[in-house]
Amino acid sequence: MNRIITFGTFDVFHVGHLRILQRAKALGDYLVVGVSTDALNFSKKNKYPVYSQEERREIIENIRFVDKVFYEHSLEEKRKYLLEYQADILVMGDDWKGKFDEFSDICRVVYLPRTPSISTTEVIEKIRK
Ligand code: C2G
């Protein structure tokens, strides 16, 4: 069995999020998703996501092909999460290209192209206008 792991905020969930999860799952049999906490977002970006971590987690948990969801409390704990969930492949969008190569000693690291022309920021901007 091939276990895939990926991480994200998944705020204001959109089709770009859905597609990366779908493409991640297609690389294996079991998909684990780390949803970043509100506190982690605040510490990195100085702002909270629009949707709470409970709401973001609930959405991800109810996607048919997602097998397991946990909270990502810290960016510095990736190695611990990869070991804990016995990940064979770490998948991230290519906005993170190169950033997680240090983990290639314990799993395959794959960066997938982002879905073009959609992001949480753009959705928020569109609604604002
Ligand atoms: N994504 C995508 N296409 C888009 C937008 C996002 O493929 N148009 C992907 C990103 O590349 C990422 C995932 O969807 O792999 C989640 O994106 P974000 O919610 O923006 O996640 P981020 O805040 O980058 O959190 O430990 C890492 C962090 O938790 C990642």
JSON list of C-alpha atoms and ligand atoms in Angstrom, two decimals:
[
{"chain": "A", "resi": 1, "resn": "MET", "atom": "CA", "xyz": [0.00, 0.00, 0.00]},
{"chain": "A", "resi": 2, "resn": "ASN", "atom": "CA", "xyz": [1.26, 3.46, -0.94]},
{"chain": "A", "resi": 3, "resn": "ARG", "atom": "CA", "xyz": [0.53, 6.18, 1.60]},
{"chain": "A", "resi": 4, "resn": "ILE", "atom": "CA", "xyz": [0.39, 9.76, 0.38]},
{"chain": "A", "resi": 5, "resn": "ILE", "atom": "CA", "xyz": [0.59, 12.82, 2.61]},
{"chain": "A", "resi": 6, "resn": "THR", "atom": "CA", "xyz": [-0.07, 16.46, 1.80]},
{"chain": "A", "resi": 7, "resn": "PHE", "atom": "CA", "xyz": [-0.48, 19.69, 3.78]},
{"chain": "A", "resi": 8, "resn": "GLY", "atom": "CA", "xyz": [-2.42, 22.88, 3.35]},
{"chain": "A", "resi": 9, "resn": "THR", "atom": "CA", "xyz": [-4.67, 25.57, 4.74]},
{"chain": "A", "resi": 10, "resn": "PHE", "atom": "CA", "xyz": [-7.50, 24.95, 2.24]},
{"chain": "A", "resi": 11, "resn": "ASP", "atom": "CA", "xyz": [-9.17, 28.24, 3.16]},
{"chain": "A", "resi": 12, "resn": "VAL", "atom": "CA", "xyz": [-12.30, 29.15, 1.16]},
{"chain": "A", "resi": 13, "resn": "PHE", "atom": "CA", "xyz": [-12.09, 25.73, -0.45]},
{"chain": "A", "resi": 14, "resn": "HIS", "atom": "CA", "xyz": [-11.94, 25.84, -4.26]},
{"chain": "A", "resi": 15, "resn": "VAL", "atom": "CA", "xyz": [-11.36, 23.59, -7.26]},
{"chain": "A", "resi": 16, "resn": "GLY", "atom": "CA", "xyz": [-7.57, 24.09, -7.16]},
{"chain": "A", "resi": 17, "resn": "HIS", "atom": "CA", "xyz": [-7.59, 22.52, -3.69]},
{"chain": "A", "resi": 18, "resn": "LEU", "atom": "CA", "xyz": [-9.83, 19.68, -4.86]},
{"chain": "A", "resi": 19, "resn": "ARG", "atom": "CA", "xyz": [-7.64, 18.91, -7.85]},
{"chain": "A", "resi": 20, "resn": "ILE", "atom": "CA", "xyz": [-4.39, 18.70, -5.95]},
{"chain": "A", "resi": 21, "resn": "LEU", "atom": "CA", "xyz": [-5.99, 16.32, -3.47]},
{"chain": "A", "resi": 22, "resn": "GLN", "atom": "CA", "xyz": [-7.33, 14.24, -6.36]},
{"chain": "A", "resi": 23, "resn": "ARG", "atom": "CA", "xyz": [-3.97, 14.14, -8.12]},
{"chain": "A", "resi": 24, "resn": "ALA", "atom": "CA", "xyz": [-2.21, 13.32, -4.85]},
{"chain": "A", "resi": 25, "resn": "LYS", "atom": "CA", "xyz": [-4.55, 10.40, -4.18]},
{"chain": "A", "resi": 26, "resn": "ALA", "atom": "CA", "xyz": [-3.99, 9.10, -7.71]},
{"chain": "A", "resi": 27, "resn": "LEU", "atom": "CA", "xyz": [-0.32, 8.49, -6.79]},
{"chain": "A", "resi": 28, "resn": "GLY", "atom": "CA", "xyz": [-1.25, 5.89, -4.18]},
{"chain": "A", "resi": 29, "resn": "ASP", "atom": "CA", "xyz": [-3.94, 4.15, -2.13]},
{"chain": "A", "resi": 30, "resn": "TYR", "atom": "CA", "xyz": [-4.28, 6.09, 1.12]},
{"chain": "A", "resi": 31, "resn": "LEU", "atom": "CA", "xyz": [-4.38, 9.89, 1.40]},
{"chain": "A", "resi": 32, "resn": "VAL", "atom": "CA", "xyz": [-3.50, 11.70, 4.63]},
{"chain": "A", "resi": 33, "resn": "VAL", "atom": "CA", "xyz": [-4.06, 15.47, 4.78]},
{"chain": "A", "resi": 34, "resn": "GLY", "atom": "CA", "xyz": [-2.55, 17.85, 7.33]},
{"chain": "A", "resi": 35, "resn": "VAL", "atom": "CA", "xyz": [-4.75, 20.93, 7.76]},
{"chain": "A", "resi": 36, "resn": "SER", "atom": "CA", "xyz": [-2.83, 23.90, 9.14]},
{"chain": "A", "resi": 37, "resn": "THR", "atom": "CA", "xyz": [-4.23, 25.33, 12.36]},
{"chain": "A", "resi": 38, "resn": "ASP", "atom": "CA", "xyz": [-5.46, 28.89, 12.77]},
{"chain": "A", "resi": 39, "resn": "ALA", "atom": "CA", "xyz": [-2.57, 29.53, 15.17]},
{"chain": "A", "resi": 40, "resn": "LEU", "atom": "CA", "xyz": [-0.02, 28.34, 12.59]},
{"chain": "A", "resi": 41, "resn": "ASN", "atom": "CA", "xyz": [-1.51, 30.67, 9.98]},
{"chain": "A", "resi": 42, "resn": "PHE", "atom": "CA", "xyz": [-1.48, 33.59, 12.37]},
{"chain": "A", "resi": 43, "resn": "SER", "atom": "CA", "xyz": [2.12, 32.97, 13.33]},
{"chain": "A", "resi": 44, "resn": "LYS", "atom": "CA", "xyz": [3.25, 32.81, 9.66]},
{"chain": "A", "resi": 45, "resn": "LYS", "atom": "CA", "xyz": [1.02, 35.38, 7.95]},
{"chain": "A", "resi": 46, "resn": "ASN", "atom": "CA", "xyz": [-0.15, 37.53, 10.83]},
{"chain": "A", "resi": 47, "resn": "LYS", "atom": "CA", "xyz": [-3.77, 36.87, 9.89]},
{"chain": "A", "resi": 48, "resn": "TYR", "atom": "CA", "xyz": [-6.38, 34.21, 10.45]},
{"chain": "A", "resi": 49, "resn": "PRO", "atom": "CA", "xyz": [-7.99, 32.22, 7.62]},
{"chain": "A", "resi": 50, "resn": "VAL", "atom": "CA", "xyz": [-11.57, 33.14, 6.66]},
{"chain": "A", "resi": 51, "resn": "TYR", "atom": "CA", "xyz": [-12.82, 29.67, 7.64]},
{"chain": "A", "resi": 52, "resn": "SER", "atom": "CA", "xyz": [-11.93, 28.28, 11.08]},
{"chain": "A", "resi": 53, "resn": "GLN", "atom": "CA", "xyz": [-9.71, 25.21, 11.38]},
{"chain": "A", "resi": 54, "resn": "GLU", "atom": "CA", "xyz": [-12.76, 23.14, 12.44]},
{"chain": "A", "resi": 55, "resn": "GLU", "atom": "CA", "xyz": [-14.63, 24.18, 9.27]},
{"chain": "A", "resi": 56, "resn": "ARG", "atom": "CA", "xyz": [-11.60, 23.62, 7.03]},
{"chain": "A", "resi": 57, "resn": "ARG", "atom": "CA", "xyz": [-11.02, 20.22, 8.58]},
{"chain": "A", "resi": 58, "resn": "GLU", "atom": "CA", "xyz": [-14.70, 19.23, 8.24]},
{"chain": "A", "resi": 59, "resn": "ILE", "atom": "CA", "xyz": [-14.65, 20.01, 4.52]},
{"chain": "A", "resi": 60, "resn": "ILE", "atom": "CA", "xyz": [-11.50, 17.96, 3.90]},
{"chain": "A", "resi": 61, "resn": "GLU", "atom": "CA", "xyz": [-12.74, 15.06, 6.04]},
{"chain": "A", "resi": 62, "resn": "ASN", "atom": "CA", "xyz": [-15.85, 14.77, 3.93]},
{"chain": "A", "resi": 63, "resn": "ILE", "atom": "CA", "xyz": [-14.09, 14.49, 0.58]},
{"chain": "A", "resi": 64, "resn": "ARG", "atom": "CA", "xyz": [-14.77, 10.94, -0.58]},
{"chain": "A", "resi": 65, "resn": "PHE", "atom": "CA", "xyz": [-11.21, 9.97, -1.41]},
{"chain": "A", "resi": 66, "resn": "VAL", "atom": "CA", "xyz": [-9.50, 11.52, 1.64]},
{"chain": "A", "resi": 67, "resn": "ASP", "atom": "CA", "xyz": [-8.71, 8.79, 4.16]},
{"chain": "A", "resi": 68, "resn": "LYS", "atom": "CA", "xyz": [-7.30, 10.64, 7.17]},
{"chain": "A", "resi": 69, "resn": "VAL", "atom": "CA", "xyz": [-7.07, 14.26, 8.35]},
{"chain": "A", "resi": 70, "resn": "PHE", "atom": "CA", "xyz": [-5.01, 15.78, 11.16]},
{"chain": "A", "resi": 71, "resn": "TYR", "atom": "CA", "xyz": [-4.06, 19.28, 12.30]},
{"chain": "A", "resi": 72, "resn": "GLU", "atom": "CA", "xyz": [-0.68, 20.60, 11.22]},
{"chain": "A", "resi": 73, "resn": "HIS", "atom": "CA", "xyz": [0.37, 22.61, 14.27]},
{"chain": "A", "resi": 74, "resn": "SER", "atom": "CA", "xyz": [3.84, 23.62, 13.12]},
{"chain": "A", "resi": 75, "resn": "LEU", "atom": "CA", "xyz": [5.81, 23.81, 9.87]},
{"chain": "A", "resi": 76, "resn": "GLU", "atom": "CA", "xyz": [8.85, 22.58, 11.77]},
{"chain": "A", "resi": 77, "resn": "GLU", "atom": "CA", "xyz": [7.24, 19.24, 12.59]},
{"chain": "A", "resi": 78, "resn": "LYS", "atom": "CA", "xyz": [6.99, 17.87, 9.03]},
{"chain": "A", "resi": 79, "resn": "ARG", "atom": "CA", "xyz": [9.45, 15.07, 9.64]},
{"chain": "A", "resi": 80, "resn": "LYS", "atom": "CA", "xyz": [7.53, 13.94, 12.72]},
{"chain": "A", "resi": 81, "resn": "TYR", "atom": "CA", "xyz": [4.24, 13.93, 10.76]},
{"chain": "A", "resi": 82, "resn": "LEU", "atom": "CA", "xyz": [5.79, 12.02, 7.84]},
{"chain": "A", "resi": 83, "resn": "LEU", "atom": "CA", "xyz": [7.05, 9.33, 10.21]},
{"chain": "A", "resi": 84, "resn": "GLU", "atom": "CA", "xyz": [3.88, 9.23, 12.31]},
{"chain": "A", "resi": 85, "resn": "TYR", "atom": "CA", "xyz": [1.65, 8.70, 9.26]},
{"chain": "A", "resi": 86, "resn": "GLN", "atom": "CA", "xyz": [4.22, 6.46, 7.53]},
{"chain": "A", "resi": 87, "resn": "ALA", "atom": "CA", "xyz": [4.15, 8.50, 4.34]},
{"chain": "A", "resi": 88, "resn": "ASP", "atom": "CA", "xyz": [5.64, 6.97, 1.20]},
{"chain": "A", "resi": 89, "resn": "ILE", "atom": "CA", "xyz": [5.12, 10.13, -0.86]},
{"chain": "A", "resi": 90, "resn": "LEU", "atom": "CA", "xyz": [4.88, 13.78, 0.19]},
{"chain": "A", "resi": 91, "resn": "VAL", "atom": "CA", "xyz": [2.88, 15.80, -2.35]},
{"chain": "A", "resi": 92, "resn": "MET", "atom": "CA", "xyz": [2.81, 19.61, -2.48]},
{"chain": "A", "resi": 93, "resn": "GLY", "atom": "CA", "xyz": [1.91, 22.21, -5.09]},
{"chain": "A", "resi": 94, "resn": "ASP", "atom": "CA", "xyz": [4.85, 23.60, -7.03]},
{"chain": "A", "resi": 95, "resn": "ASP", "atom": "CA", "xyz": [4.63, 26.91, -5.17]},
{"chain": "A", "resi": 96, "resn": "TRP", "atom": "CA", "xyz": [6.59, 24.88, -2.60]},
{"chain": "A", "resi": 97, "resn": "LYS", "atom": "CA", "xyz": [9.08, 23.50, -5.14]},
{"chain": "A", "resi": 98, "resn": "GLY", "atom": "CA", "xyz": [12.38, 22.53, -3.49]},
{"chain": "A", "resi": 99, "resn": "LYS", "atom": "CA", "xyz": [11.19, 23.48, -0.01]},
{"chain": "A", "resi": 100, "resn": "PHE", "atom": "CA", "xyz": [10.70, 19.92, 1.22]},
{"chain": "A", "resi": 101, "resn": "ASP", "atom": "CA", "xyz": [13.55, 18.13, -0.56]},
{"chain": "A", "resi": 102, "resn": "GLU", "atom": "CA", "xyz": [15.24, 17.52, 2.80]},
{"chain": "A", "resi": 103, "resn": "PHE", "atom": "CA", "xyz": [12.65, 14.79, 3.46]},
{"chain": "A", "resi": 104, "resn": "SER", "atom": "CA", "xyz": [13.64, 12.70, 0.47]},
{"chain": "A", "resi": 105, "resn": "ASP", "atom": "CA", "xyz": [15.67, 10.52, 2.83]},
{"chain": "A", "resi": 106, "resn": "ILE", "atom": "CA", "xyz": [12.42, 9.12, 4.29]},
{"chain": "A", "resi": 107, "resn": "CYS", "atom": "CA", "xyz": [9.89, 9.44, 1.41]},
{"chain": "A", "resi": 108, "resn": "ARG", "atom": "CA", "xyz": [9.47, 10.48, -2.21]},
{"chain": "A", "resi": 109, "resn": "VAL", "atom": "CA", "xyz": [8.83, 14.22, -2.53]},
{"chain": "A", "resi": 110, "resn": "VAL", "atom": "CA", "xyz": [6.59, 15.25, -5.44]},
{"chain": "A", "resi": 111, "resn": "TYR", "atom": "CA", "xyz": [5.60, 18.79, -6.44]},
{"chain": "A", "resi": 112, "resn": "LEU", "atom": "CA", "xyz": [2.52, 18.99, -8.66]},
{"chain": "A", "resi": 113, "resn": "PRO", "atom": "CA", "xyz": [1.70, 21.99, -10.84]},
{"chain": "A", "resi": 114, "resn": "ARG", "atom": "CA", "xyz": [-0.88, 24.32, -9.31]},
{"chain": "A", "resi": 115, "resn": "THR", "atom": "CA", "xyz": [-4.22, 24.76, -11.02]},
{"chain": "A", "resi": 116, "resn": "PRO", "atom": "CA", "xyz": [-3.84, 28.05, -12.91]},
{"chain": "A", "resi": 117, "resn": "SER", "atom": "CA", "xyz": [-5.91, 31.20, -12.29]},
{"chain": "A", "resi": 118, "resn": "ILE", "atom": "CA", "xyz": [-7.50, 30.29, -9.00]},
{"chain": "A", "resi": 119, "resn": "SER", "atom": "CA", "xyz": [-6.54, 31.07, -5.44]},
{"chain": "A", "resi": 120, "resn": "THR", "atom": "CA", "xyz": [-8.25, 31.92, -2.17]},
{"chain": "A", "resi": 121, "resn": "THR", "atom": "CA", "xyz": [-6.94, 35.49, -2.50]},
{"chain": "A", "resi": 122, "resn": "GLU", "atom": "CA", "xyz": [-8.44, 35.84, -6.01]},
{"chain": "A", "resi": 123, "resn": "VAL", "atom": "CA", "xyz": [-11.80, 34.47, -4.87]},
{"chain": "A", "resi": 124, "resn": "ILE", "atom": "CA", "xyz": [-11.89, 36.97, -2.01]},
{"chain": "A", "resi": 125, "resn": "GLU", "atom": "CA", "xyz": [-10.94, 39.82, -4.39]},
{"chain": "A", "resi": 126, "resn": "LYS", "atom": "CA", "xyz": [-13.67, 38.82, -6.84]},
{"chain": "A", "resi": 127, "resn": "ILE", "atom": "CA", "xyz": [-16.31, 38.86, -4.11]},
{"chain": "A", "resi": 128, "resn": "ARG", "atom": "CA", "xyz": [-15.06, 42.23, -2.85]},
{"chain": "A", "resi": 129, "resn": "LYS", "atom": "CA", "xyz": [-15.45, 43.93, -6.24]},
{"chain": "B", "resi": 1, "resn": "C2G", "atom": "N1", "xyz": [-3.08, 24.63, -4.82]},
{"chain": "B", "resi": 1, "resn": "C2G", "atom": "C1", "xyz": [-3.15, 24.26, -6.15]},
{"chain": "B", "resi": 1, "resn": "C2G", "atom": "N2", "xyz": [-3.71, 25.11, -7.08]},
{"chain": "B", "resi": 1, "resn": "C2G", "atom": "C2", "xyz": [-4.19, 26.30, -6.69]},
{"chain": "B", "resi": 1, "resn": "C2G", "atom": "C3", "xyz": [-4.15, 26.69, -5.35]},
{"chain": "B", "resi": 1, "resn": "C2G", "atom": "C4", "xyz": [-3.57, 25.82, -4.42]},
{"chain": "B", "resi": 1, "resn": "C2G", "atom": "O1", "xyz": [-2.69, 23.18, -6.56]},
{"chain": "B", "resi": 1, "resn": "C2G", "atom": "N3", "xyz": [-4.71, 27.11, -7.64]},
{"chain": "B", "resi": 1, "resn": "C2G", "atom": "C5", "xyz": [-2.45, 23.72, -3.85]},
{"chain": "B", "resi": 1, "resn": "C2G", "atom": "C6", "xyz": [-1.21, 24.32, -3.18]},
{"chain": "B", "resi": 1, "resn": "C2G", "atom": "O2", "xyz": [-0.09, 24.23, -4.03]},
{"chain": "B", "resi": 1, "resn": "C2G", "atom": "C7", "xyz": [-1.09, 23.45, -1.94]},
{"chain": "B", "resi": 1, "resn": "C2G", "atom": "C8", "xyz": [-2.55, 23.09, -1.63]},
{"chain": "B", "resi": 1, "resn": "C2G", "atom": "O3", "xyz": [-3.32, 23.41, -2.79]},
{"chain": "B", "resi": 1, "resn": "C2G", "atom": "O4", "xyz": [-0.35, 22.27, -2.20]},
{"chain": "B", "resi": 1, "resn": "C2G", "atom": "C9", "xyz": [-3.08, 23.87, -0.44]},
{"chain": "B", "resi": 1, "resn": "C2G", "atom": "O5", "xyz": [-2.88, 25.23, -0.69]},
{"chain": "B", "resi": 1, "resn": "C2G", "atom": "P1", "xyz": [-2.96, 26.30, 0.48]},
{"chain": "B", "resi": 1, "resn": "C2G", "atom": "O6", "xyz": [-4.23, 26.14, 1.21]},
{"chain": "B", "resi": 1, "resn": "C2G", "atom": "O7", "xyz": [-2.59, 27.63, -0.06]},
{"chain": "B", "resi": 1, "resn": "C2G", "atom": "O8", "xyz": [-1.84, 25.76, 1.45]},
{"chain": "B", "resi": 1, "resn": "C2G", "atom": "P2", "xyz": [-0.64, 26.54, 2.10]},
{"chain": "B", "resi": 1, "resn": "C2G", "atom": "O9", "xyz": [-1.15, 27.73, 2.85]},
{"chain": "B", "resi": 1, "resn": "C2G", "atom": "O10", "xyz": [0.40, 26.70, 1.07]},
{"chain": "B", "resi": 1, "resn": "C2G", "atom": "O11", "xyz": [-0.22, 25.52, 3.25]},
{"chain": "B", "resi": 1, "resn": "C2G", "atom": "O12", "xyz": [2.94, 22.84, 5.49]},
{"chain": "B", "resi": 1, "resn": "C2G", "atom": "C10", "xyz": [2.60, 23.57, 4.37]},
{"chain": "B", "resi": 1, "resn": "C2G", "atom": "C11", "xyz": [1.38, 24.41, 4.53]},
{"chain": "B", "resi": 1, "resn": "C2G", "atom": "O13", "xyz": [0.43, 23.90, 5.41]},
{"chain": "B", "resi": 1, "resn": "C2G", "atom": "C12", "xyz": [0.83, 24.66, 3.14]}
]
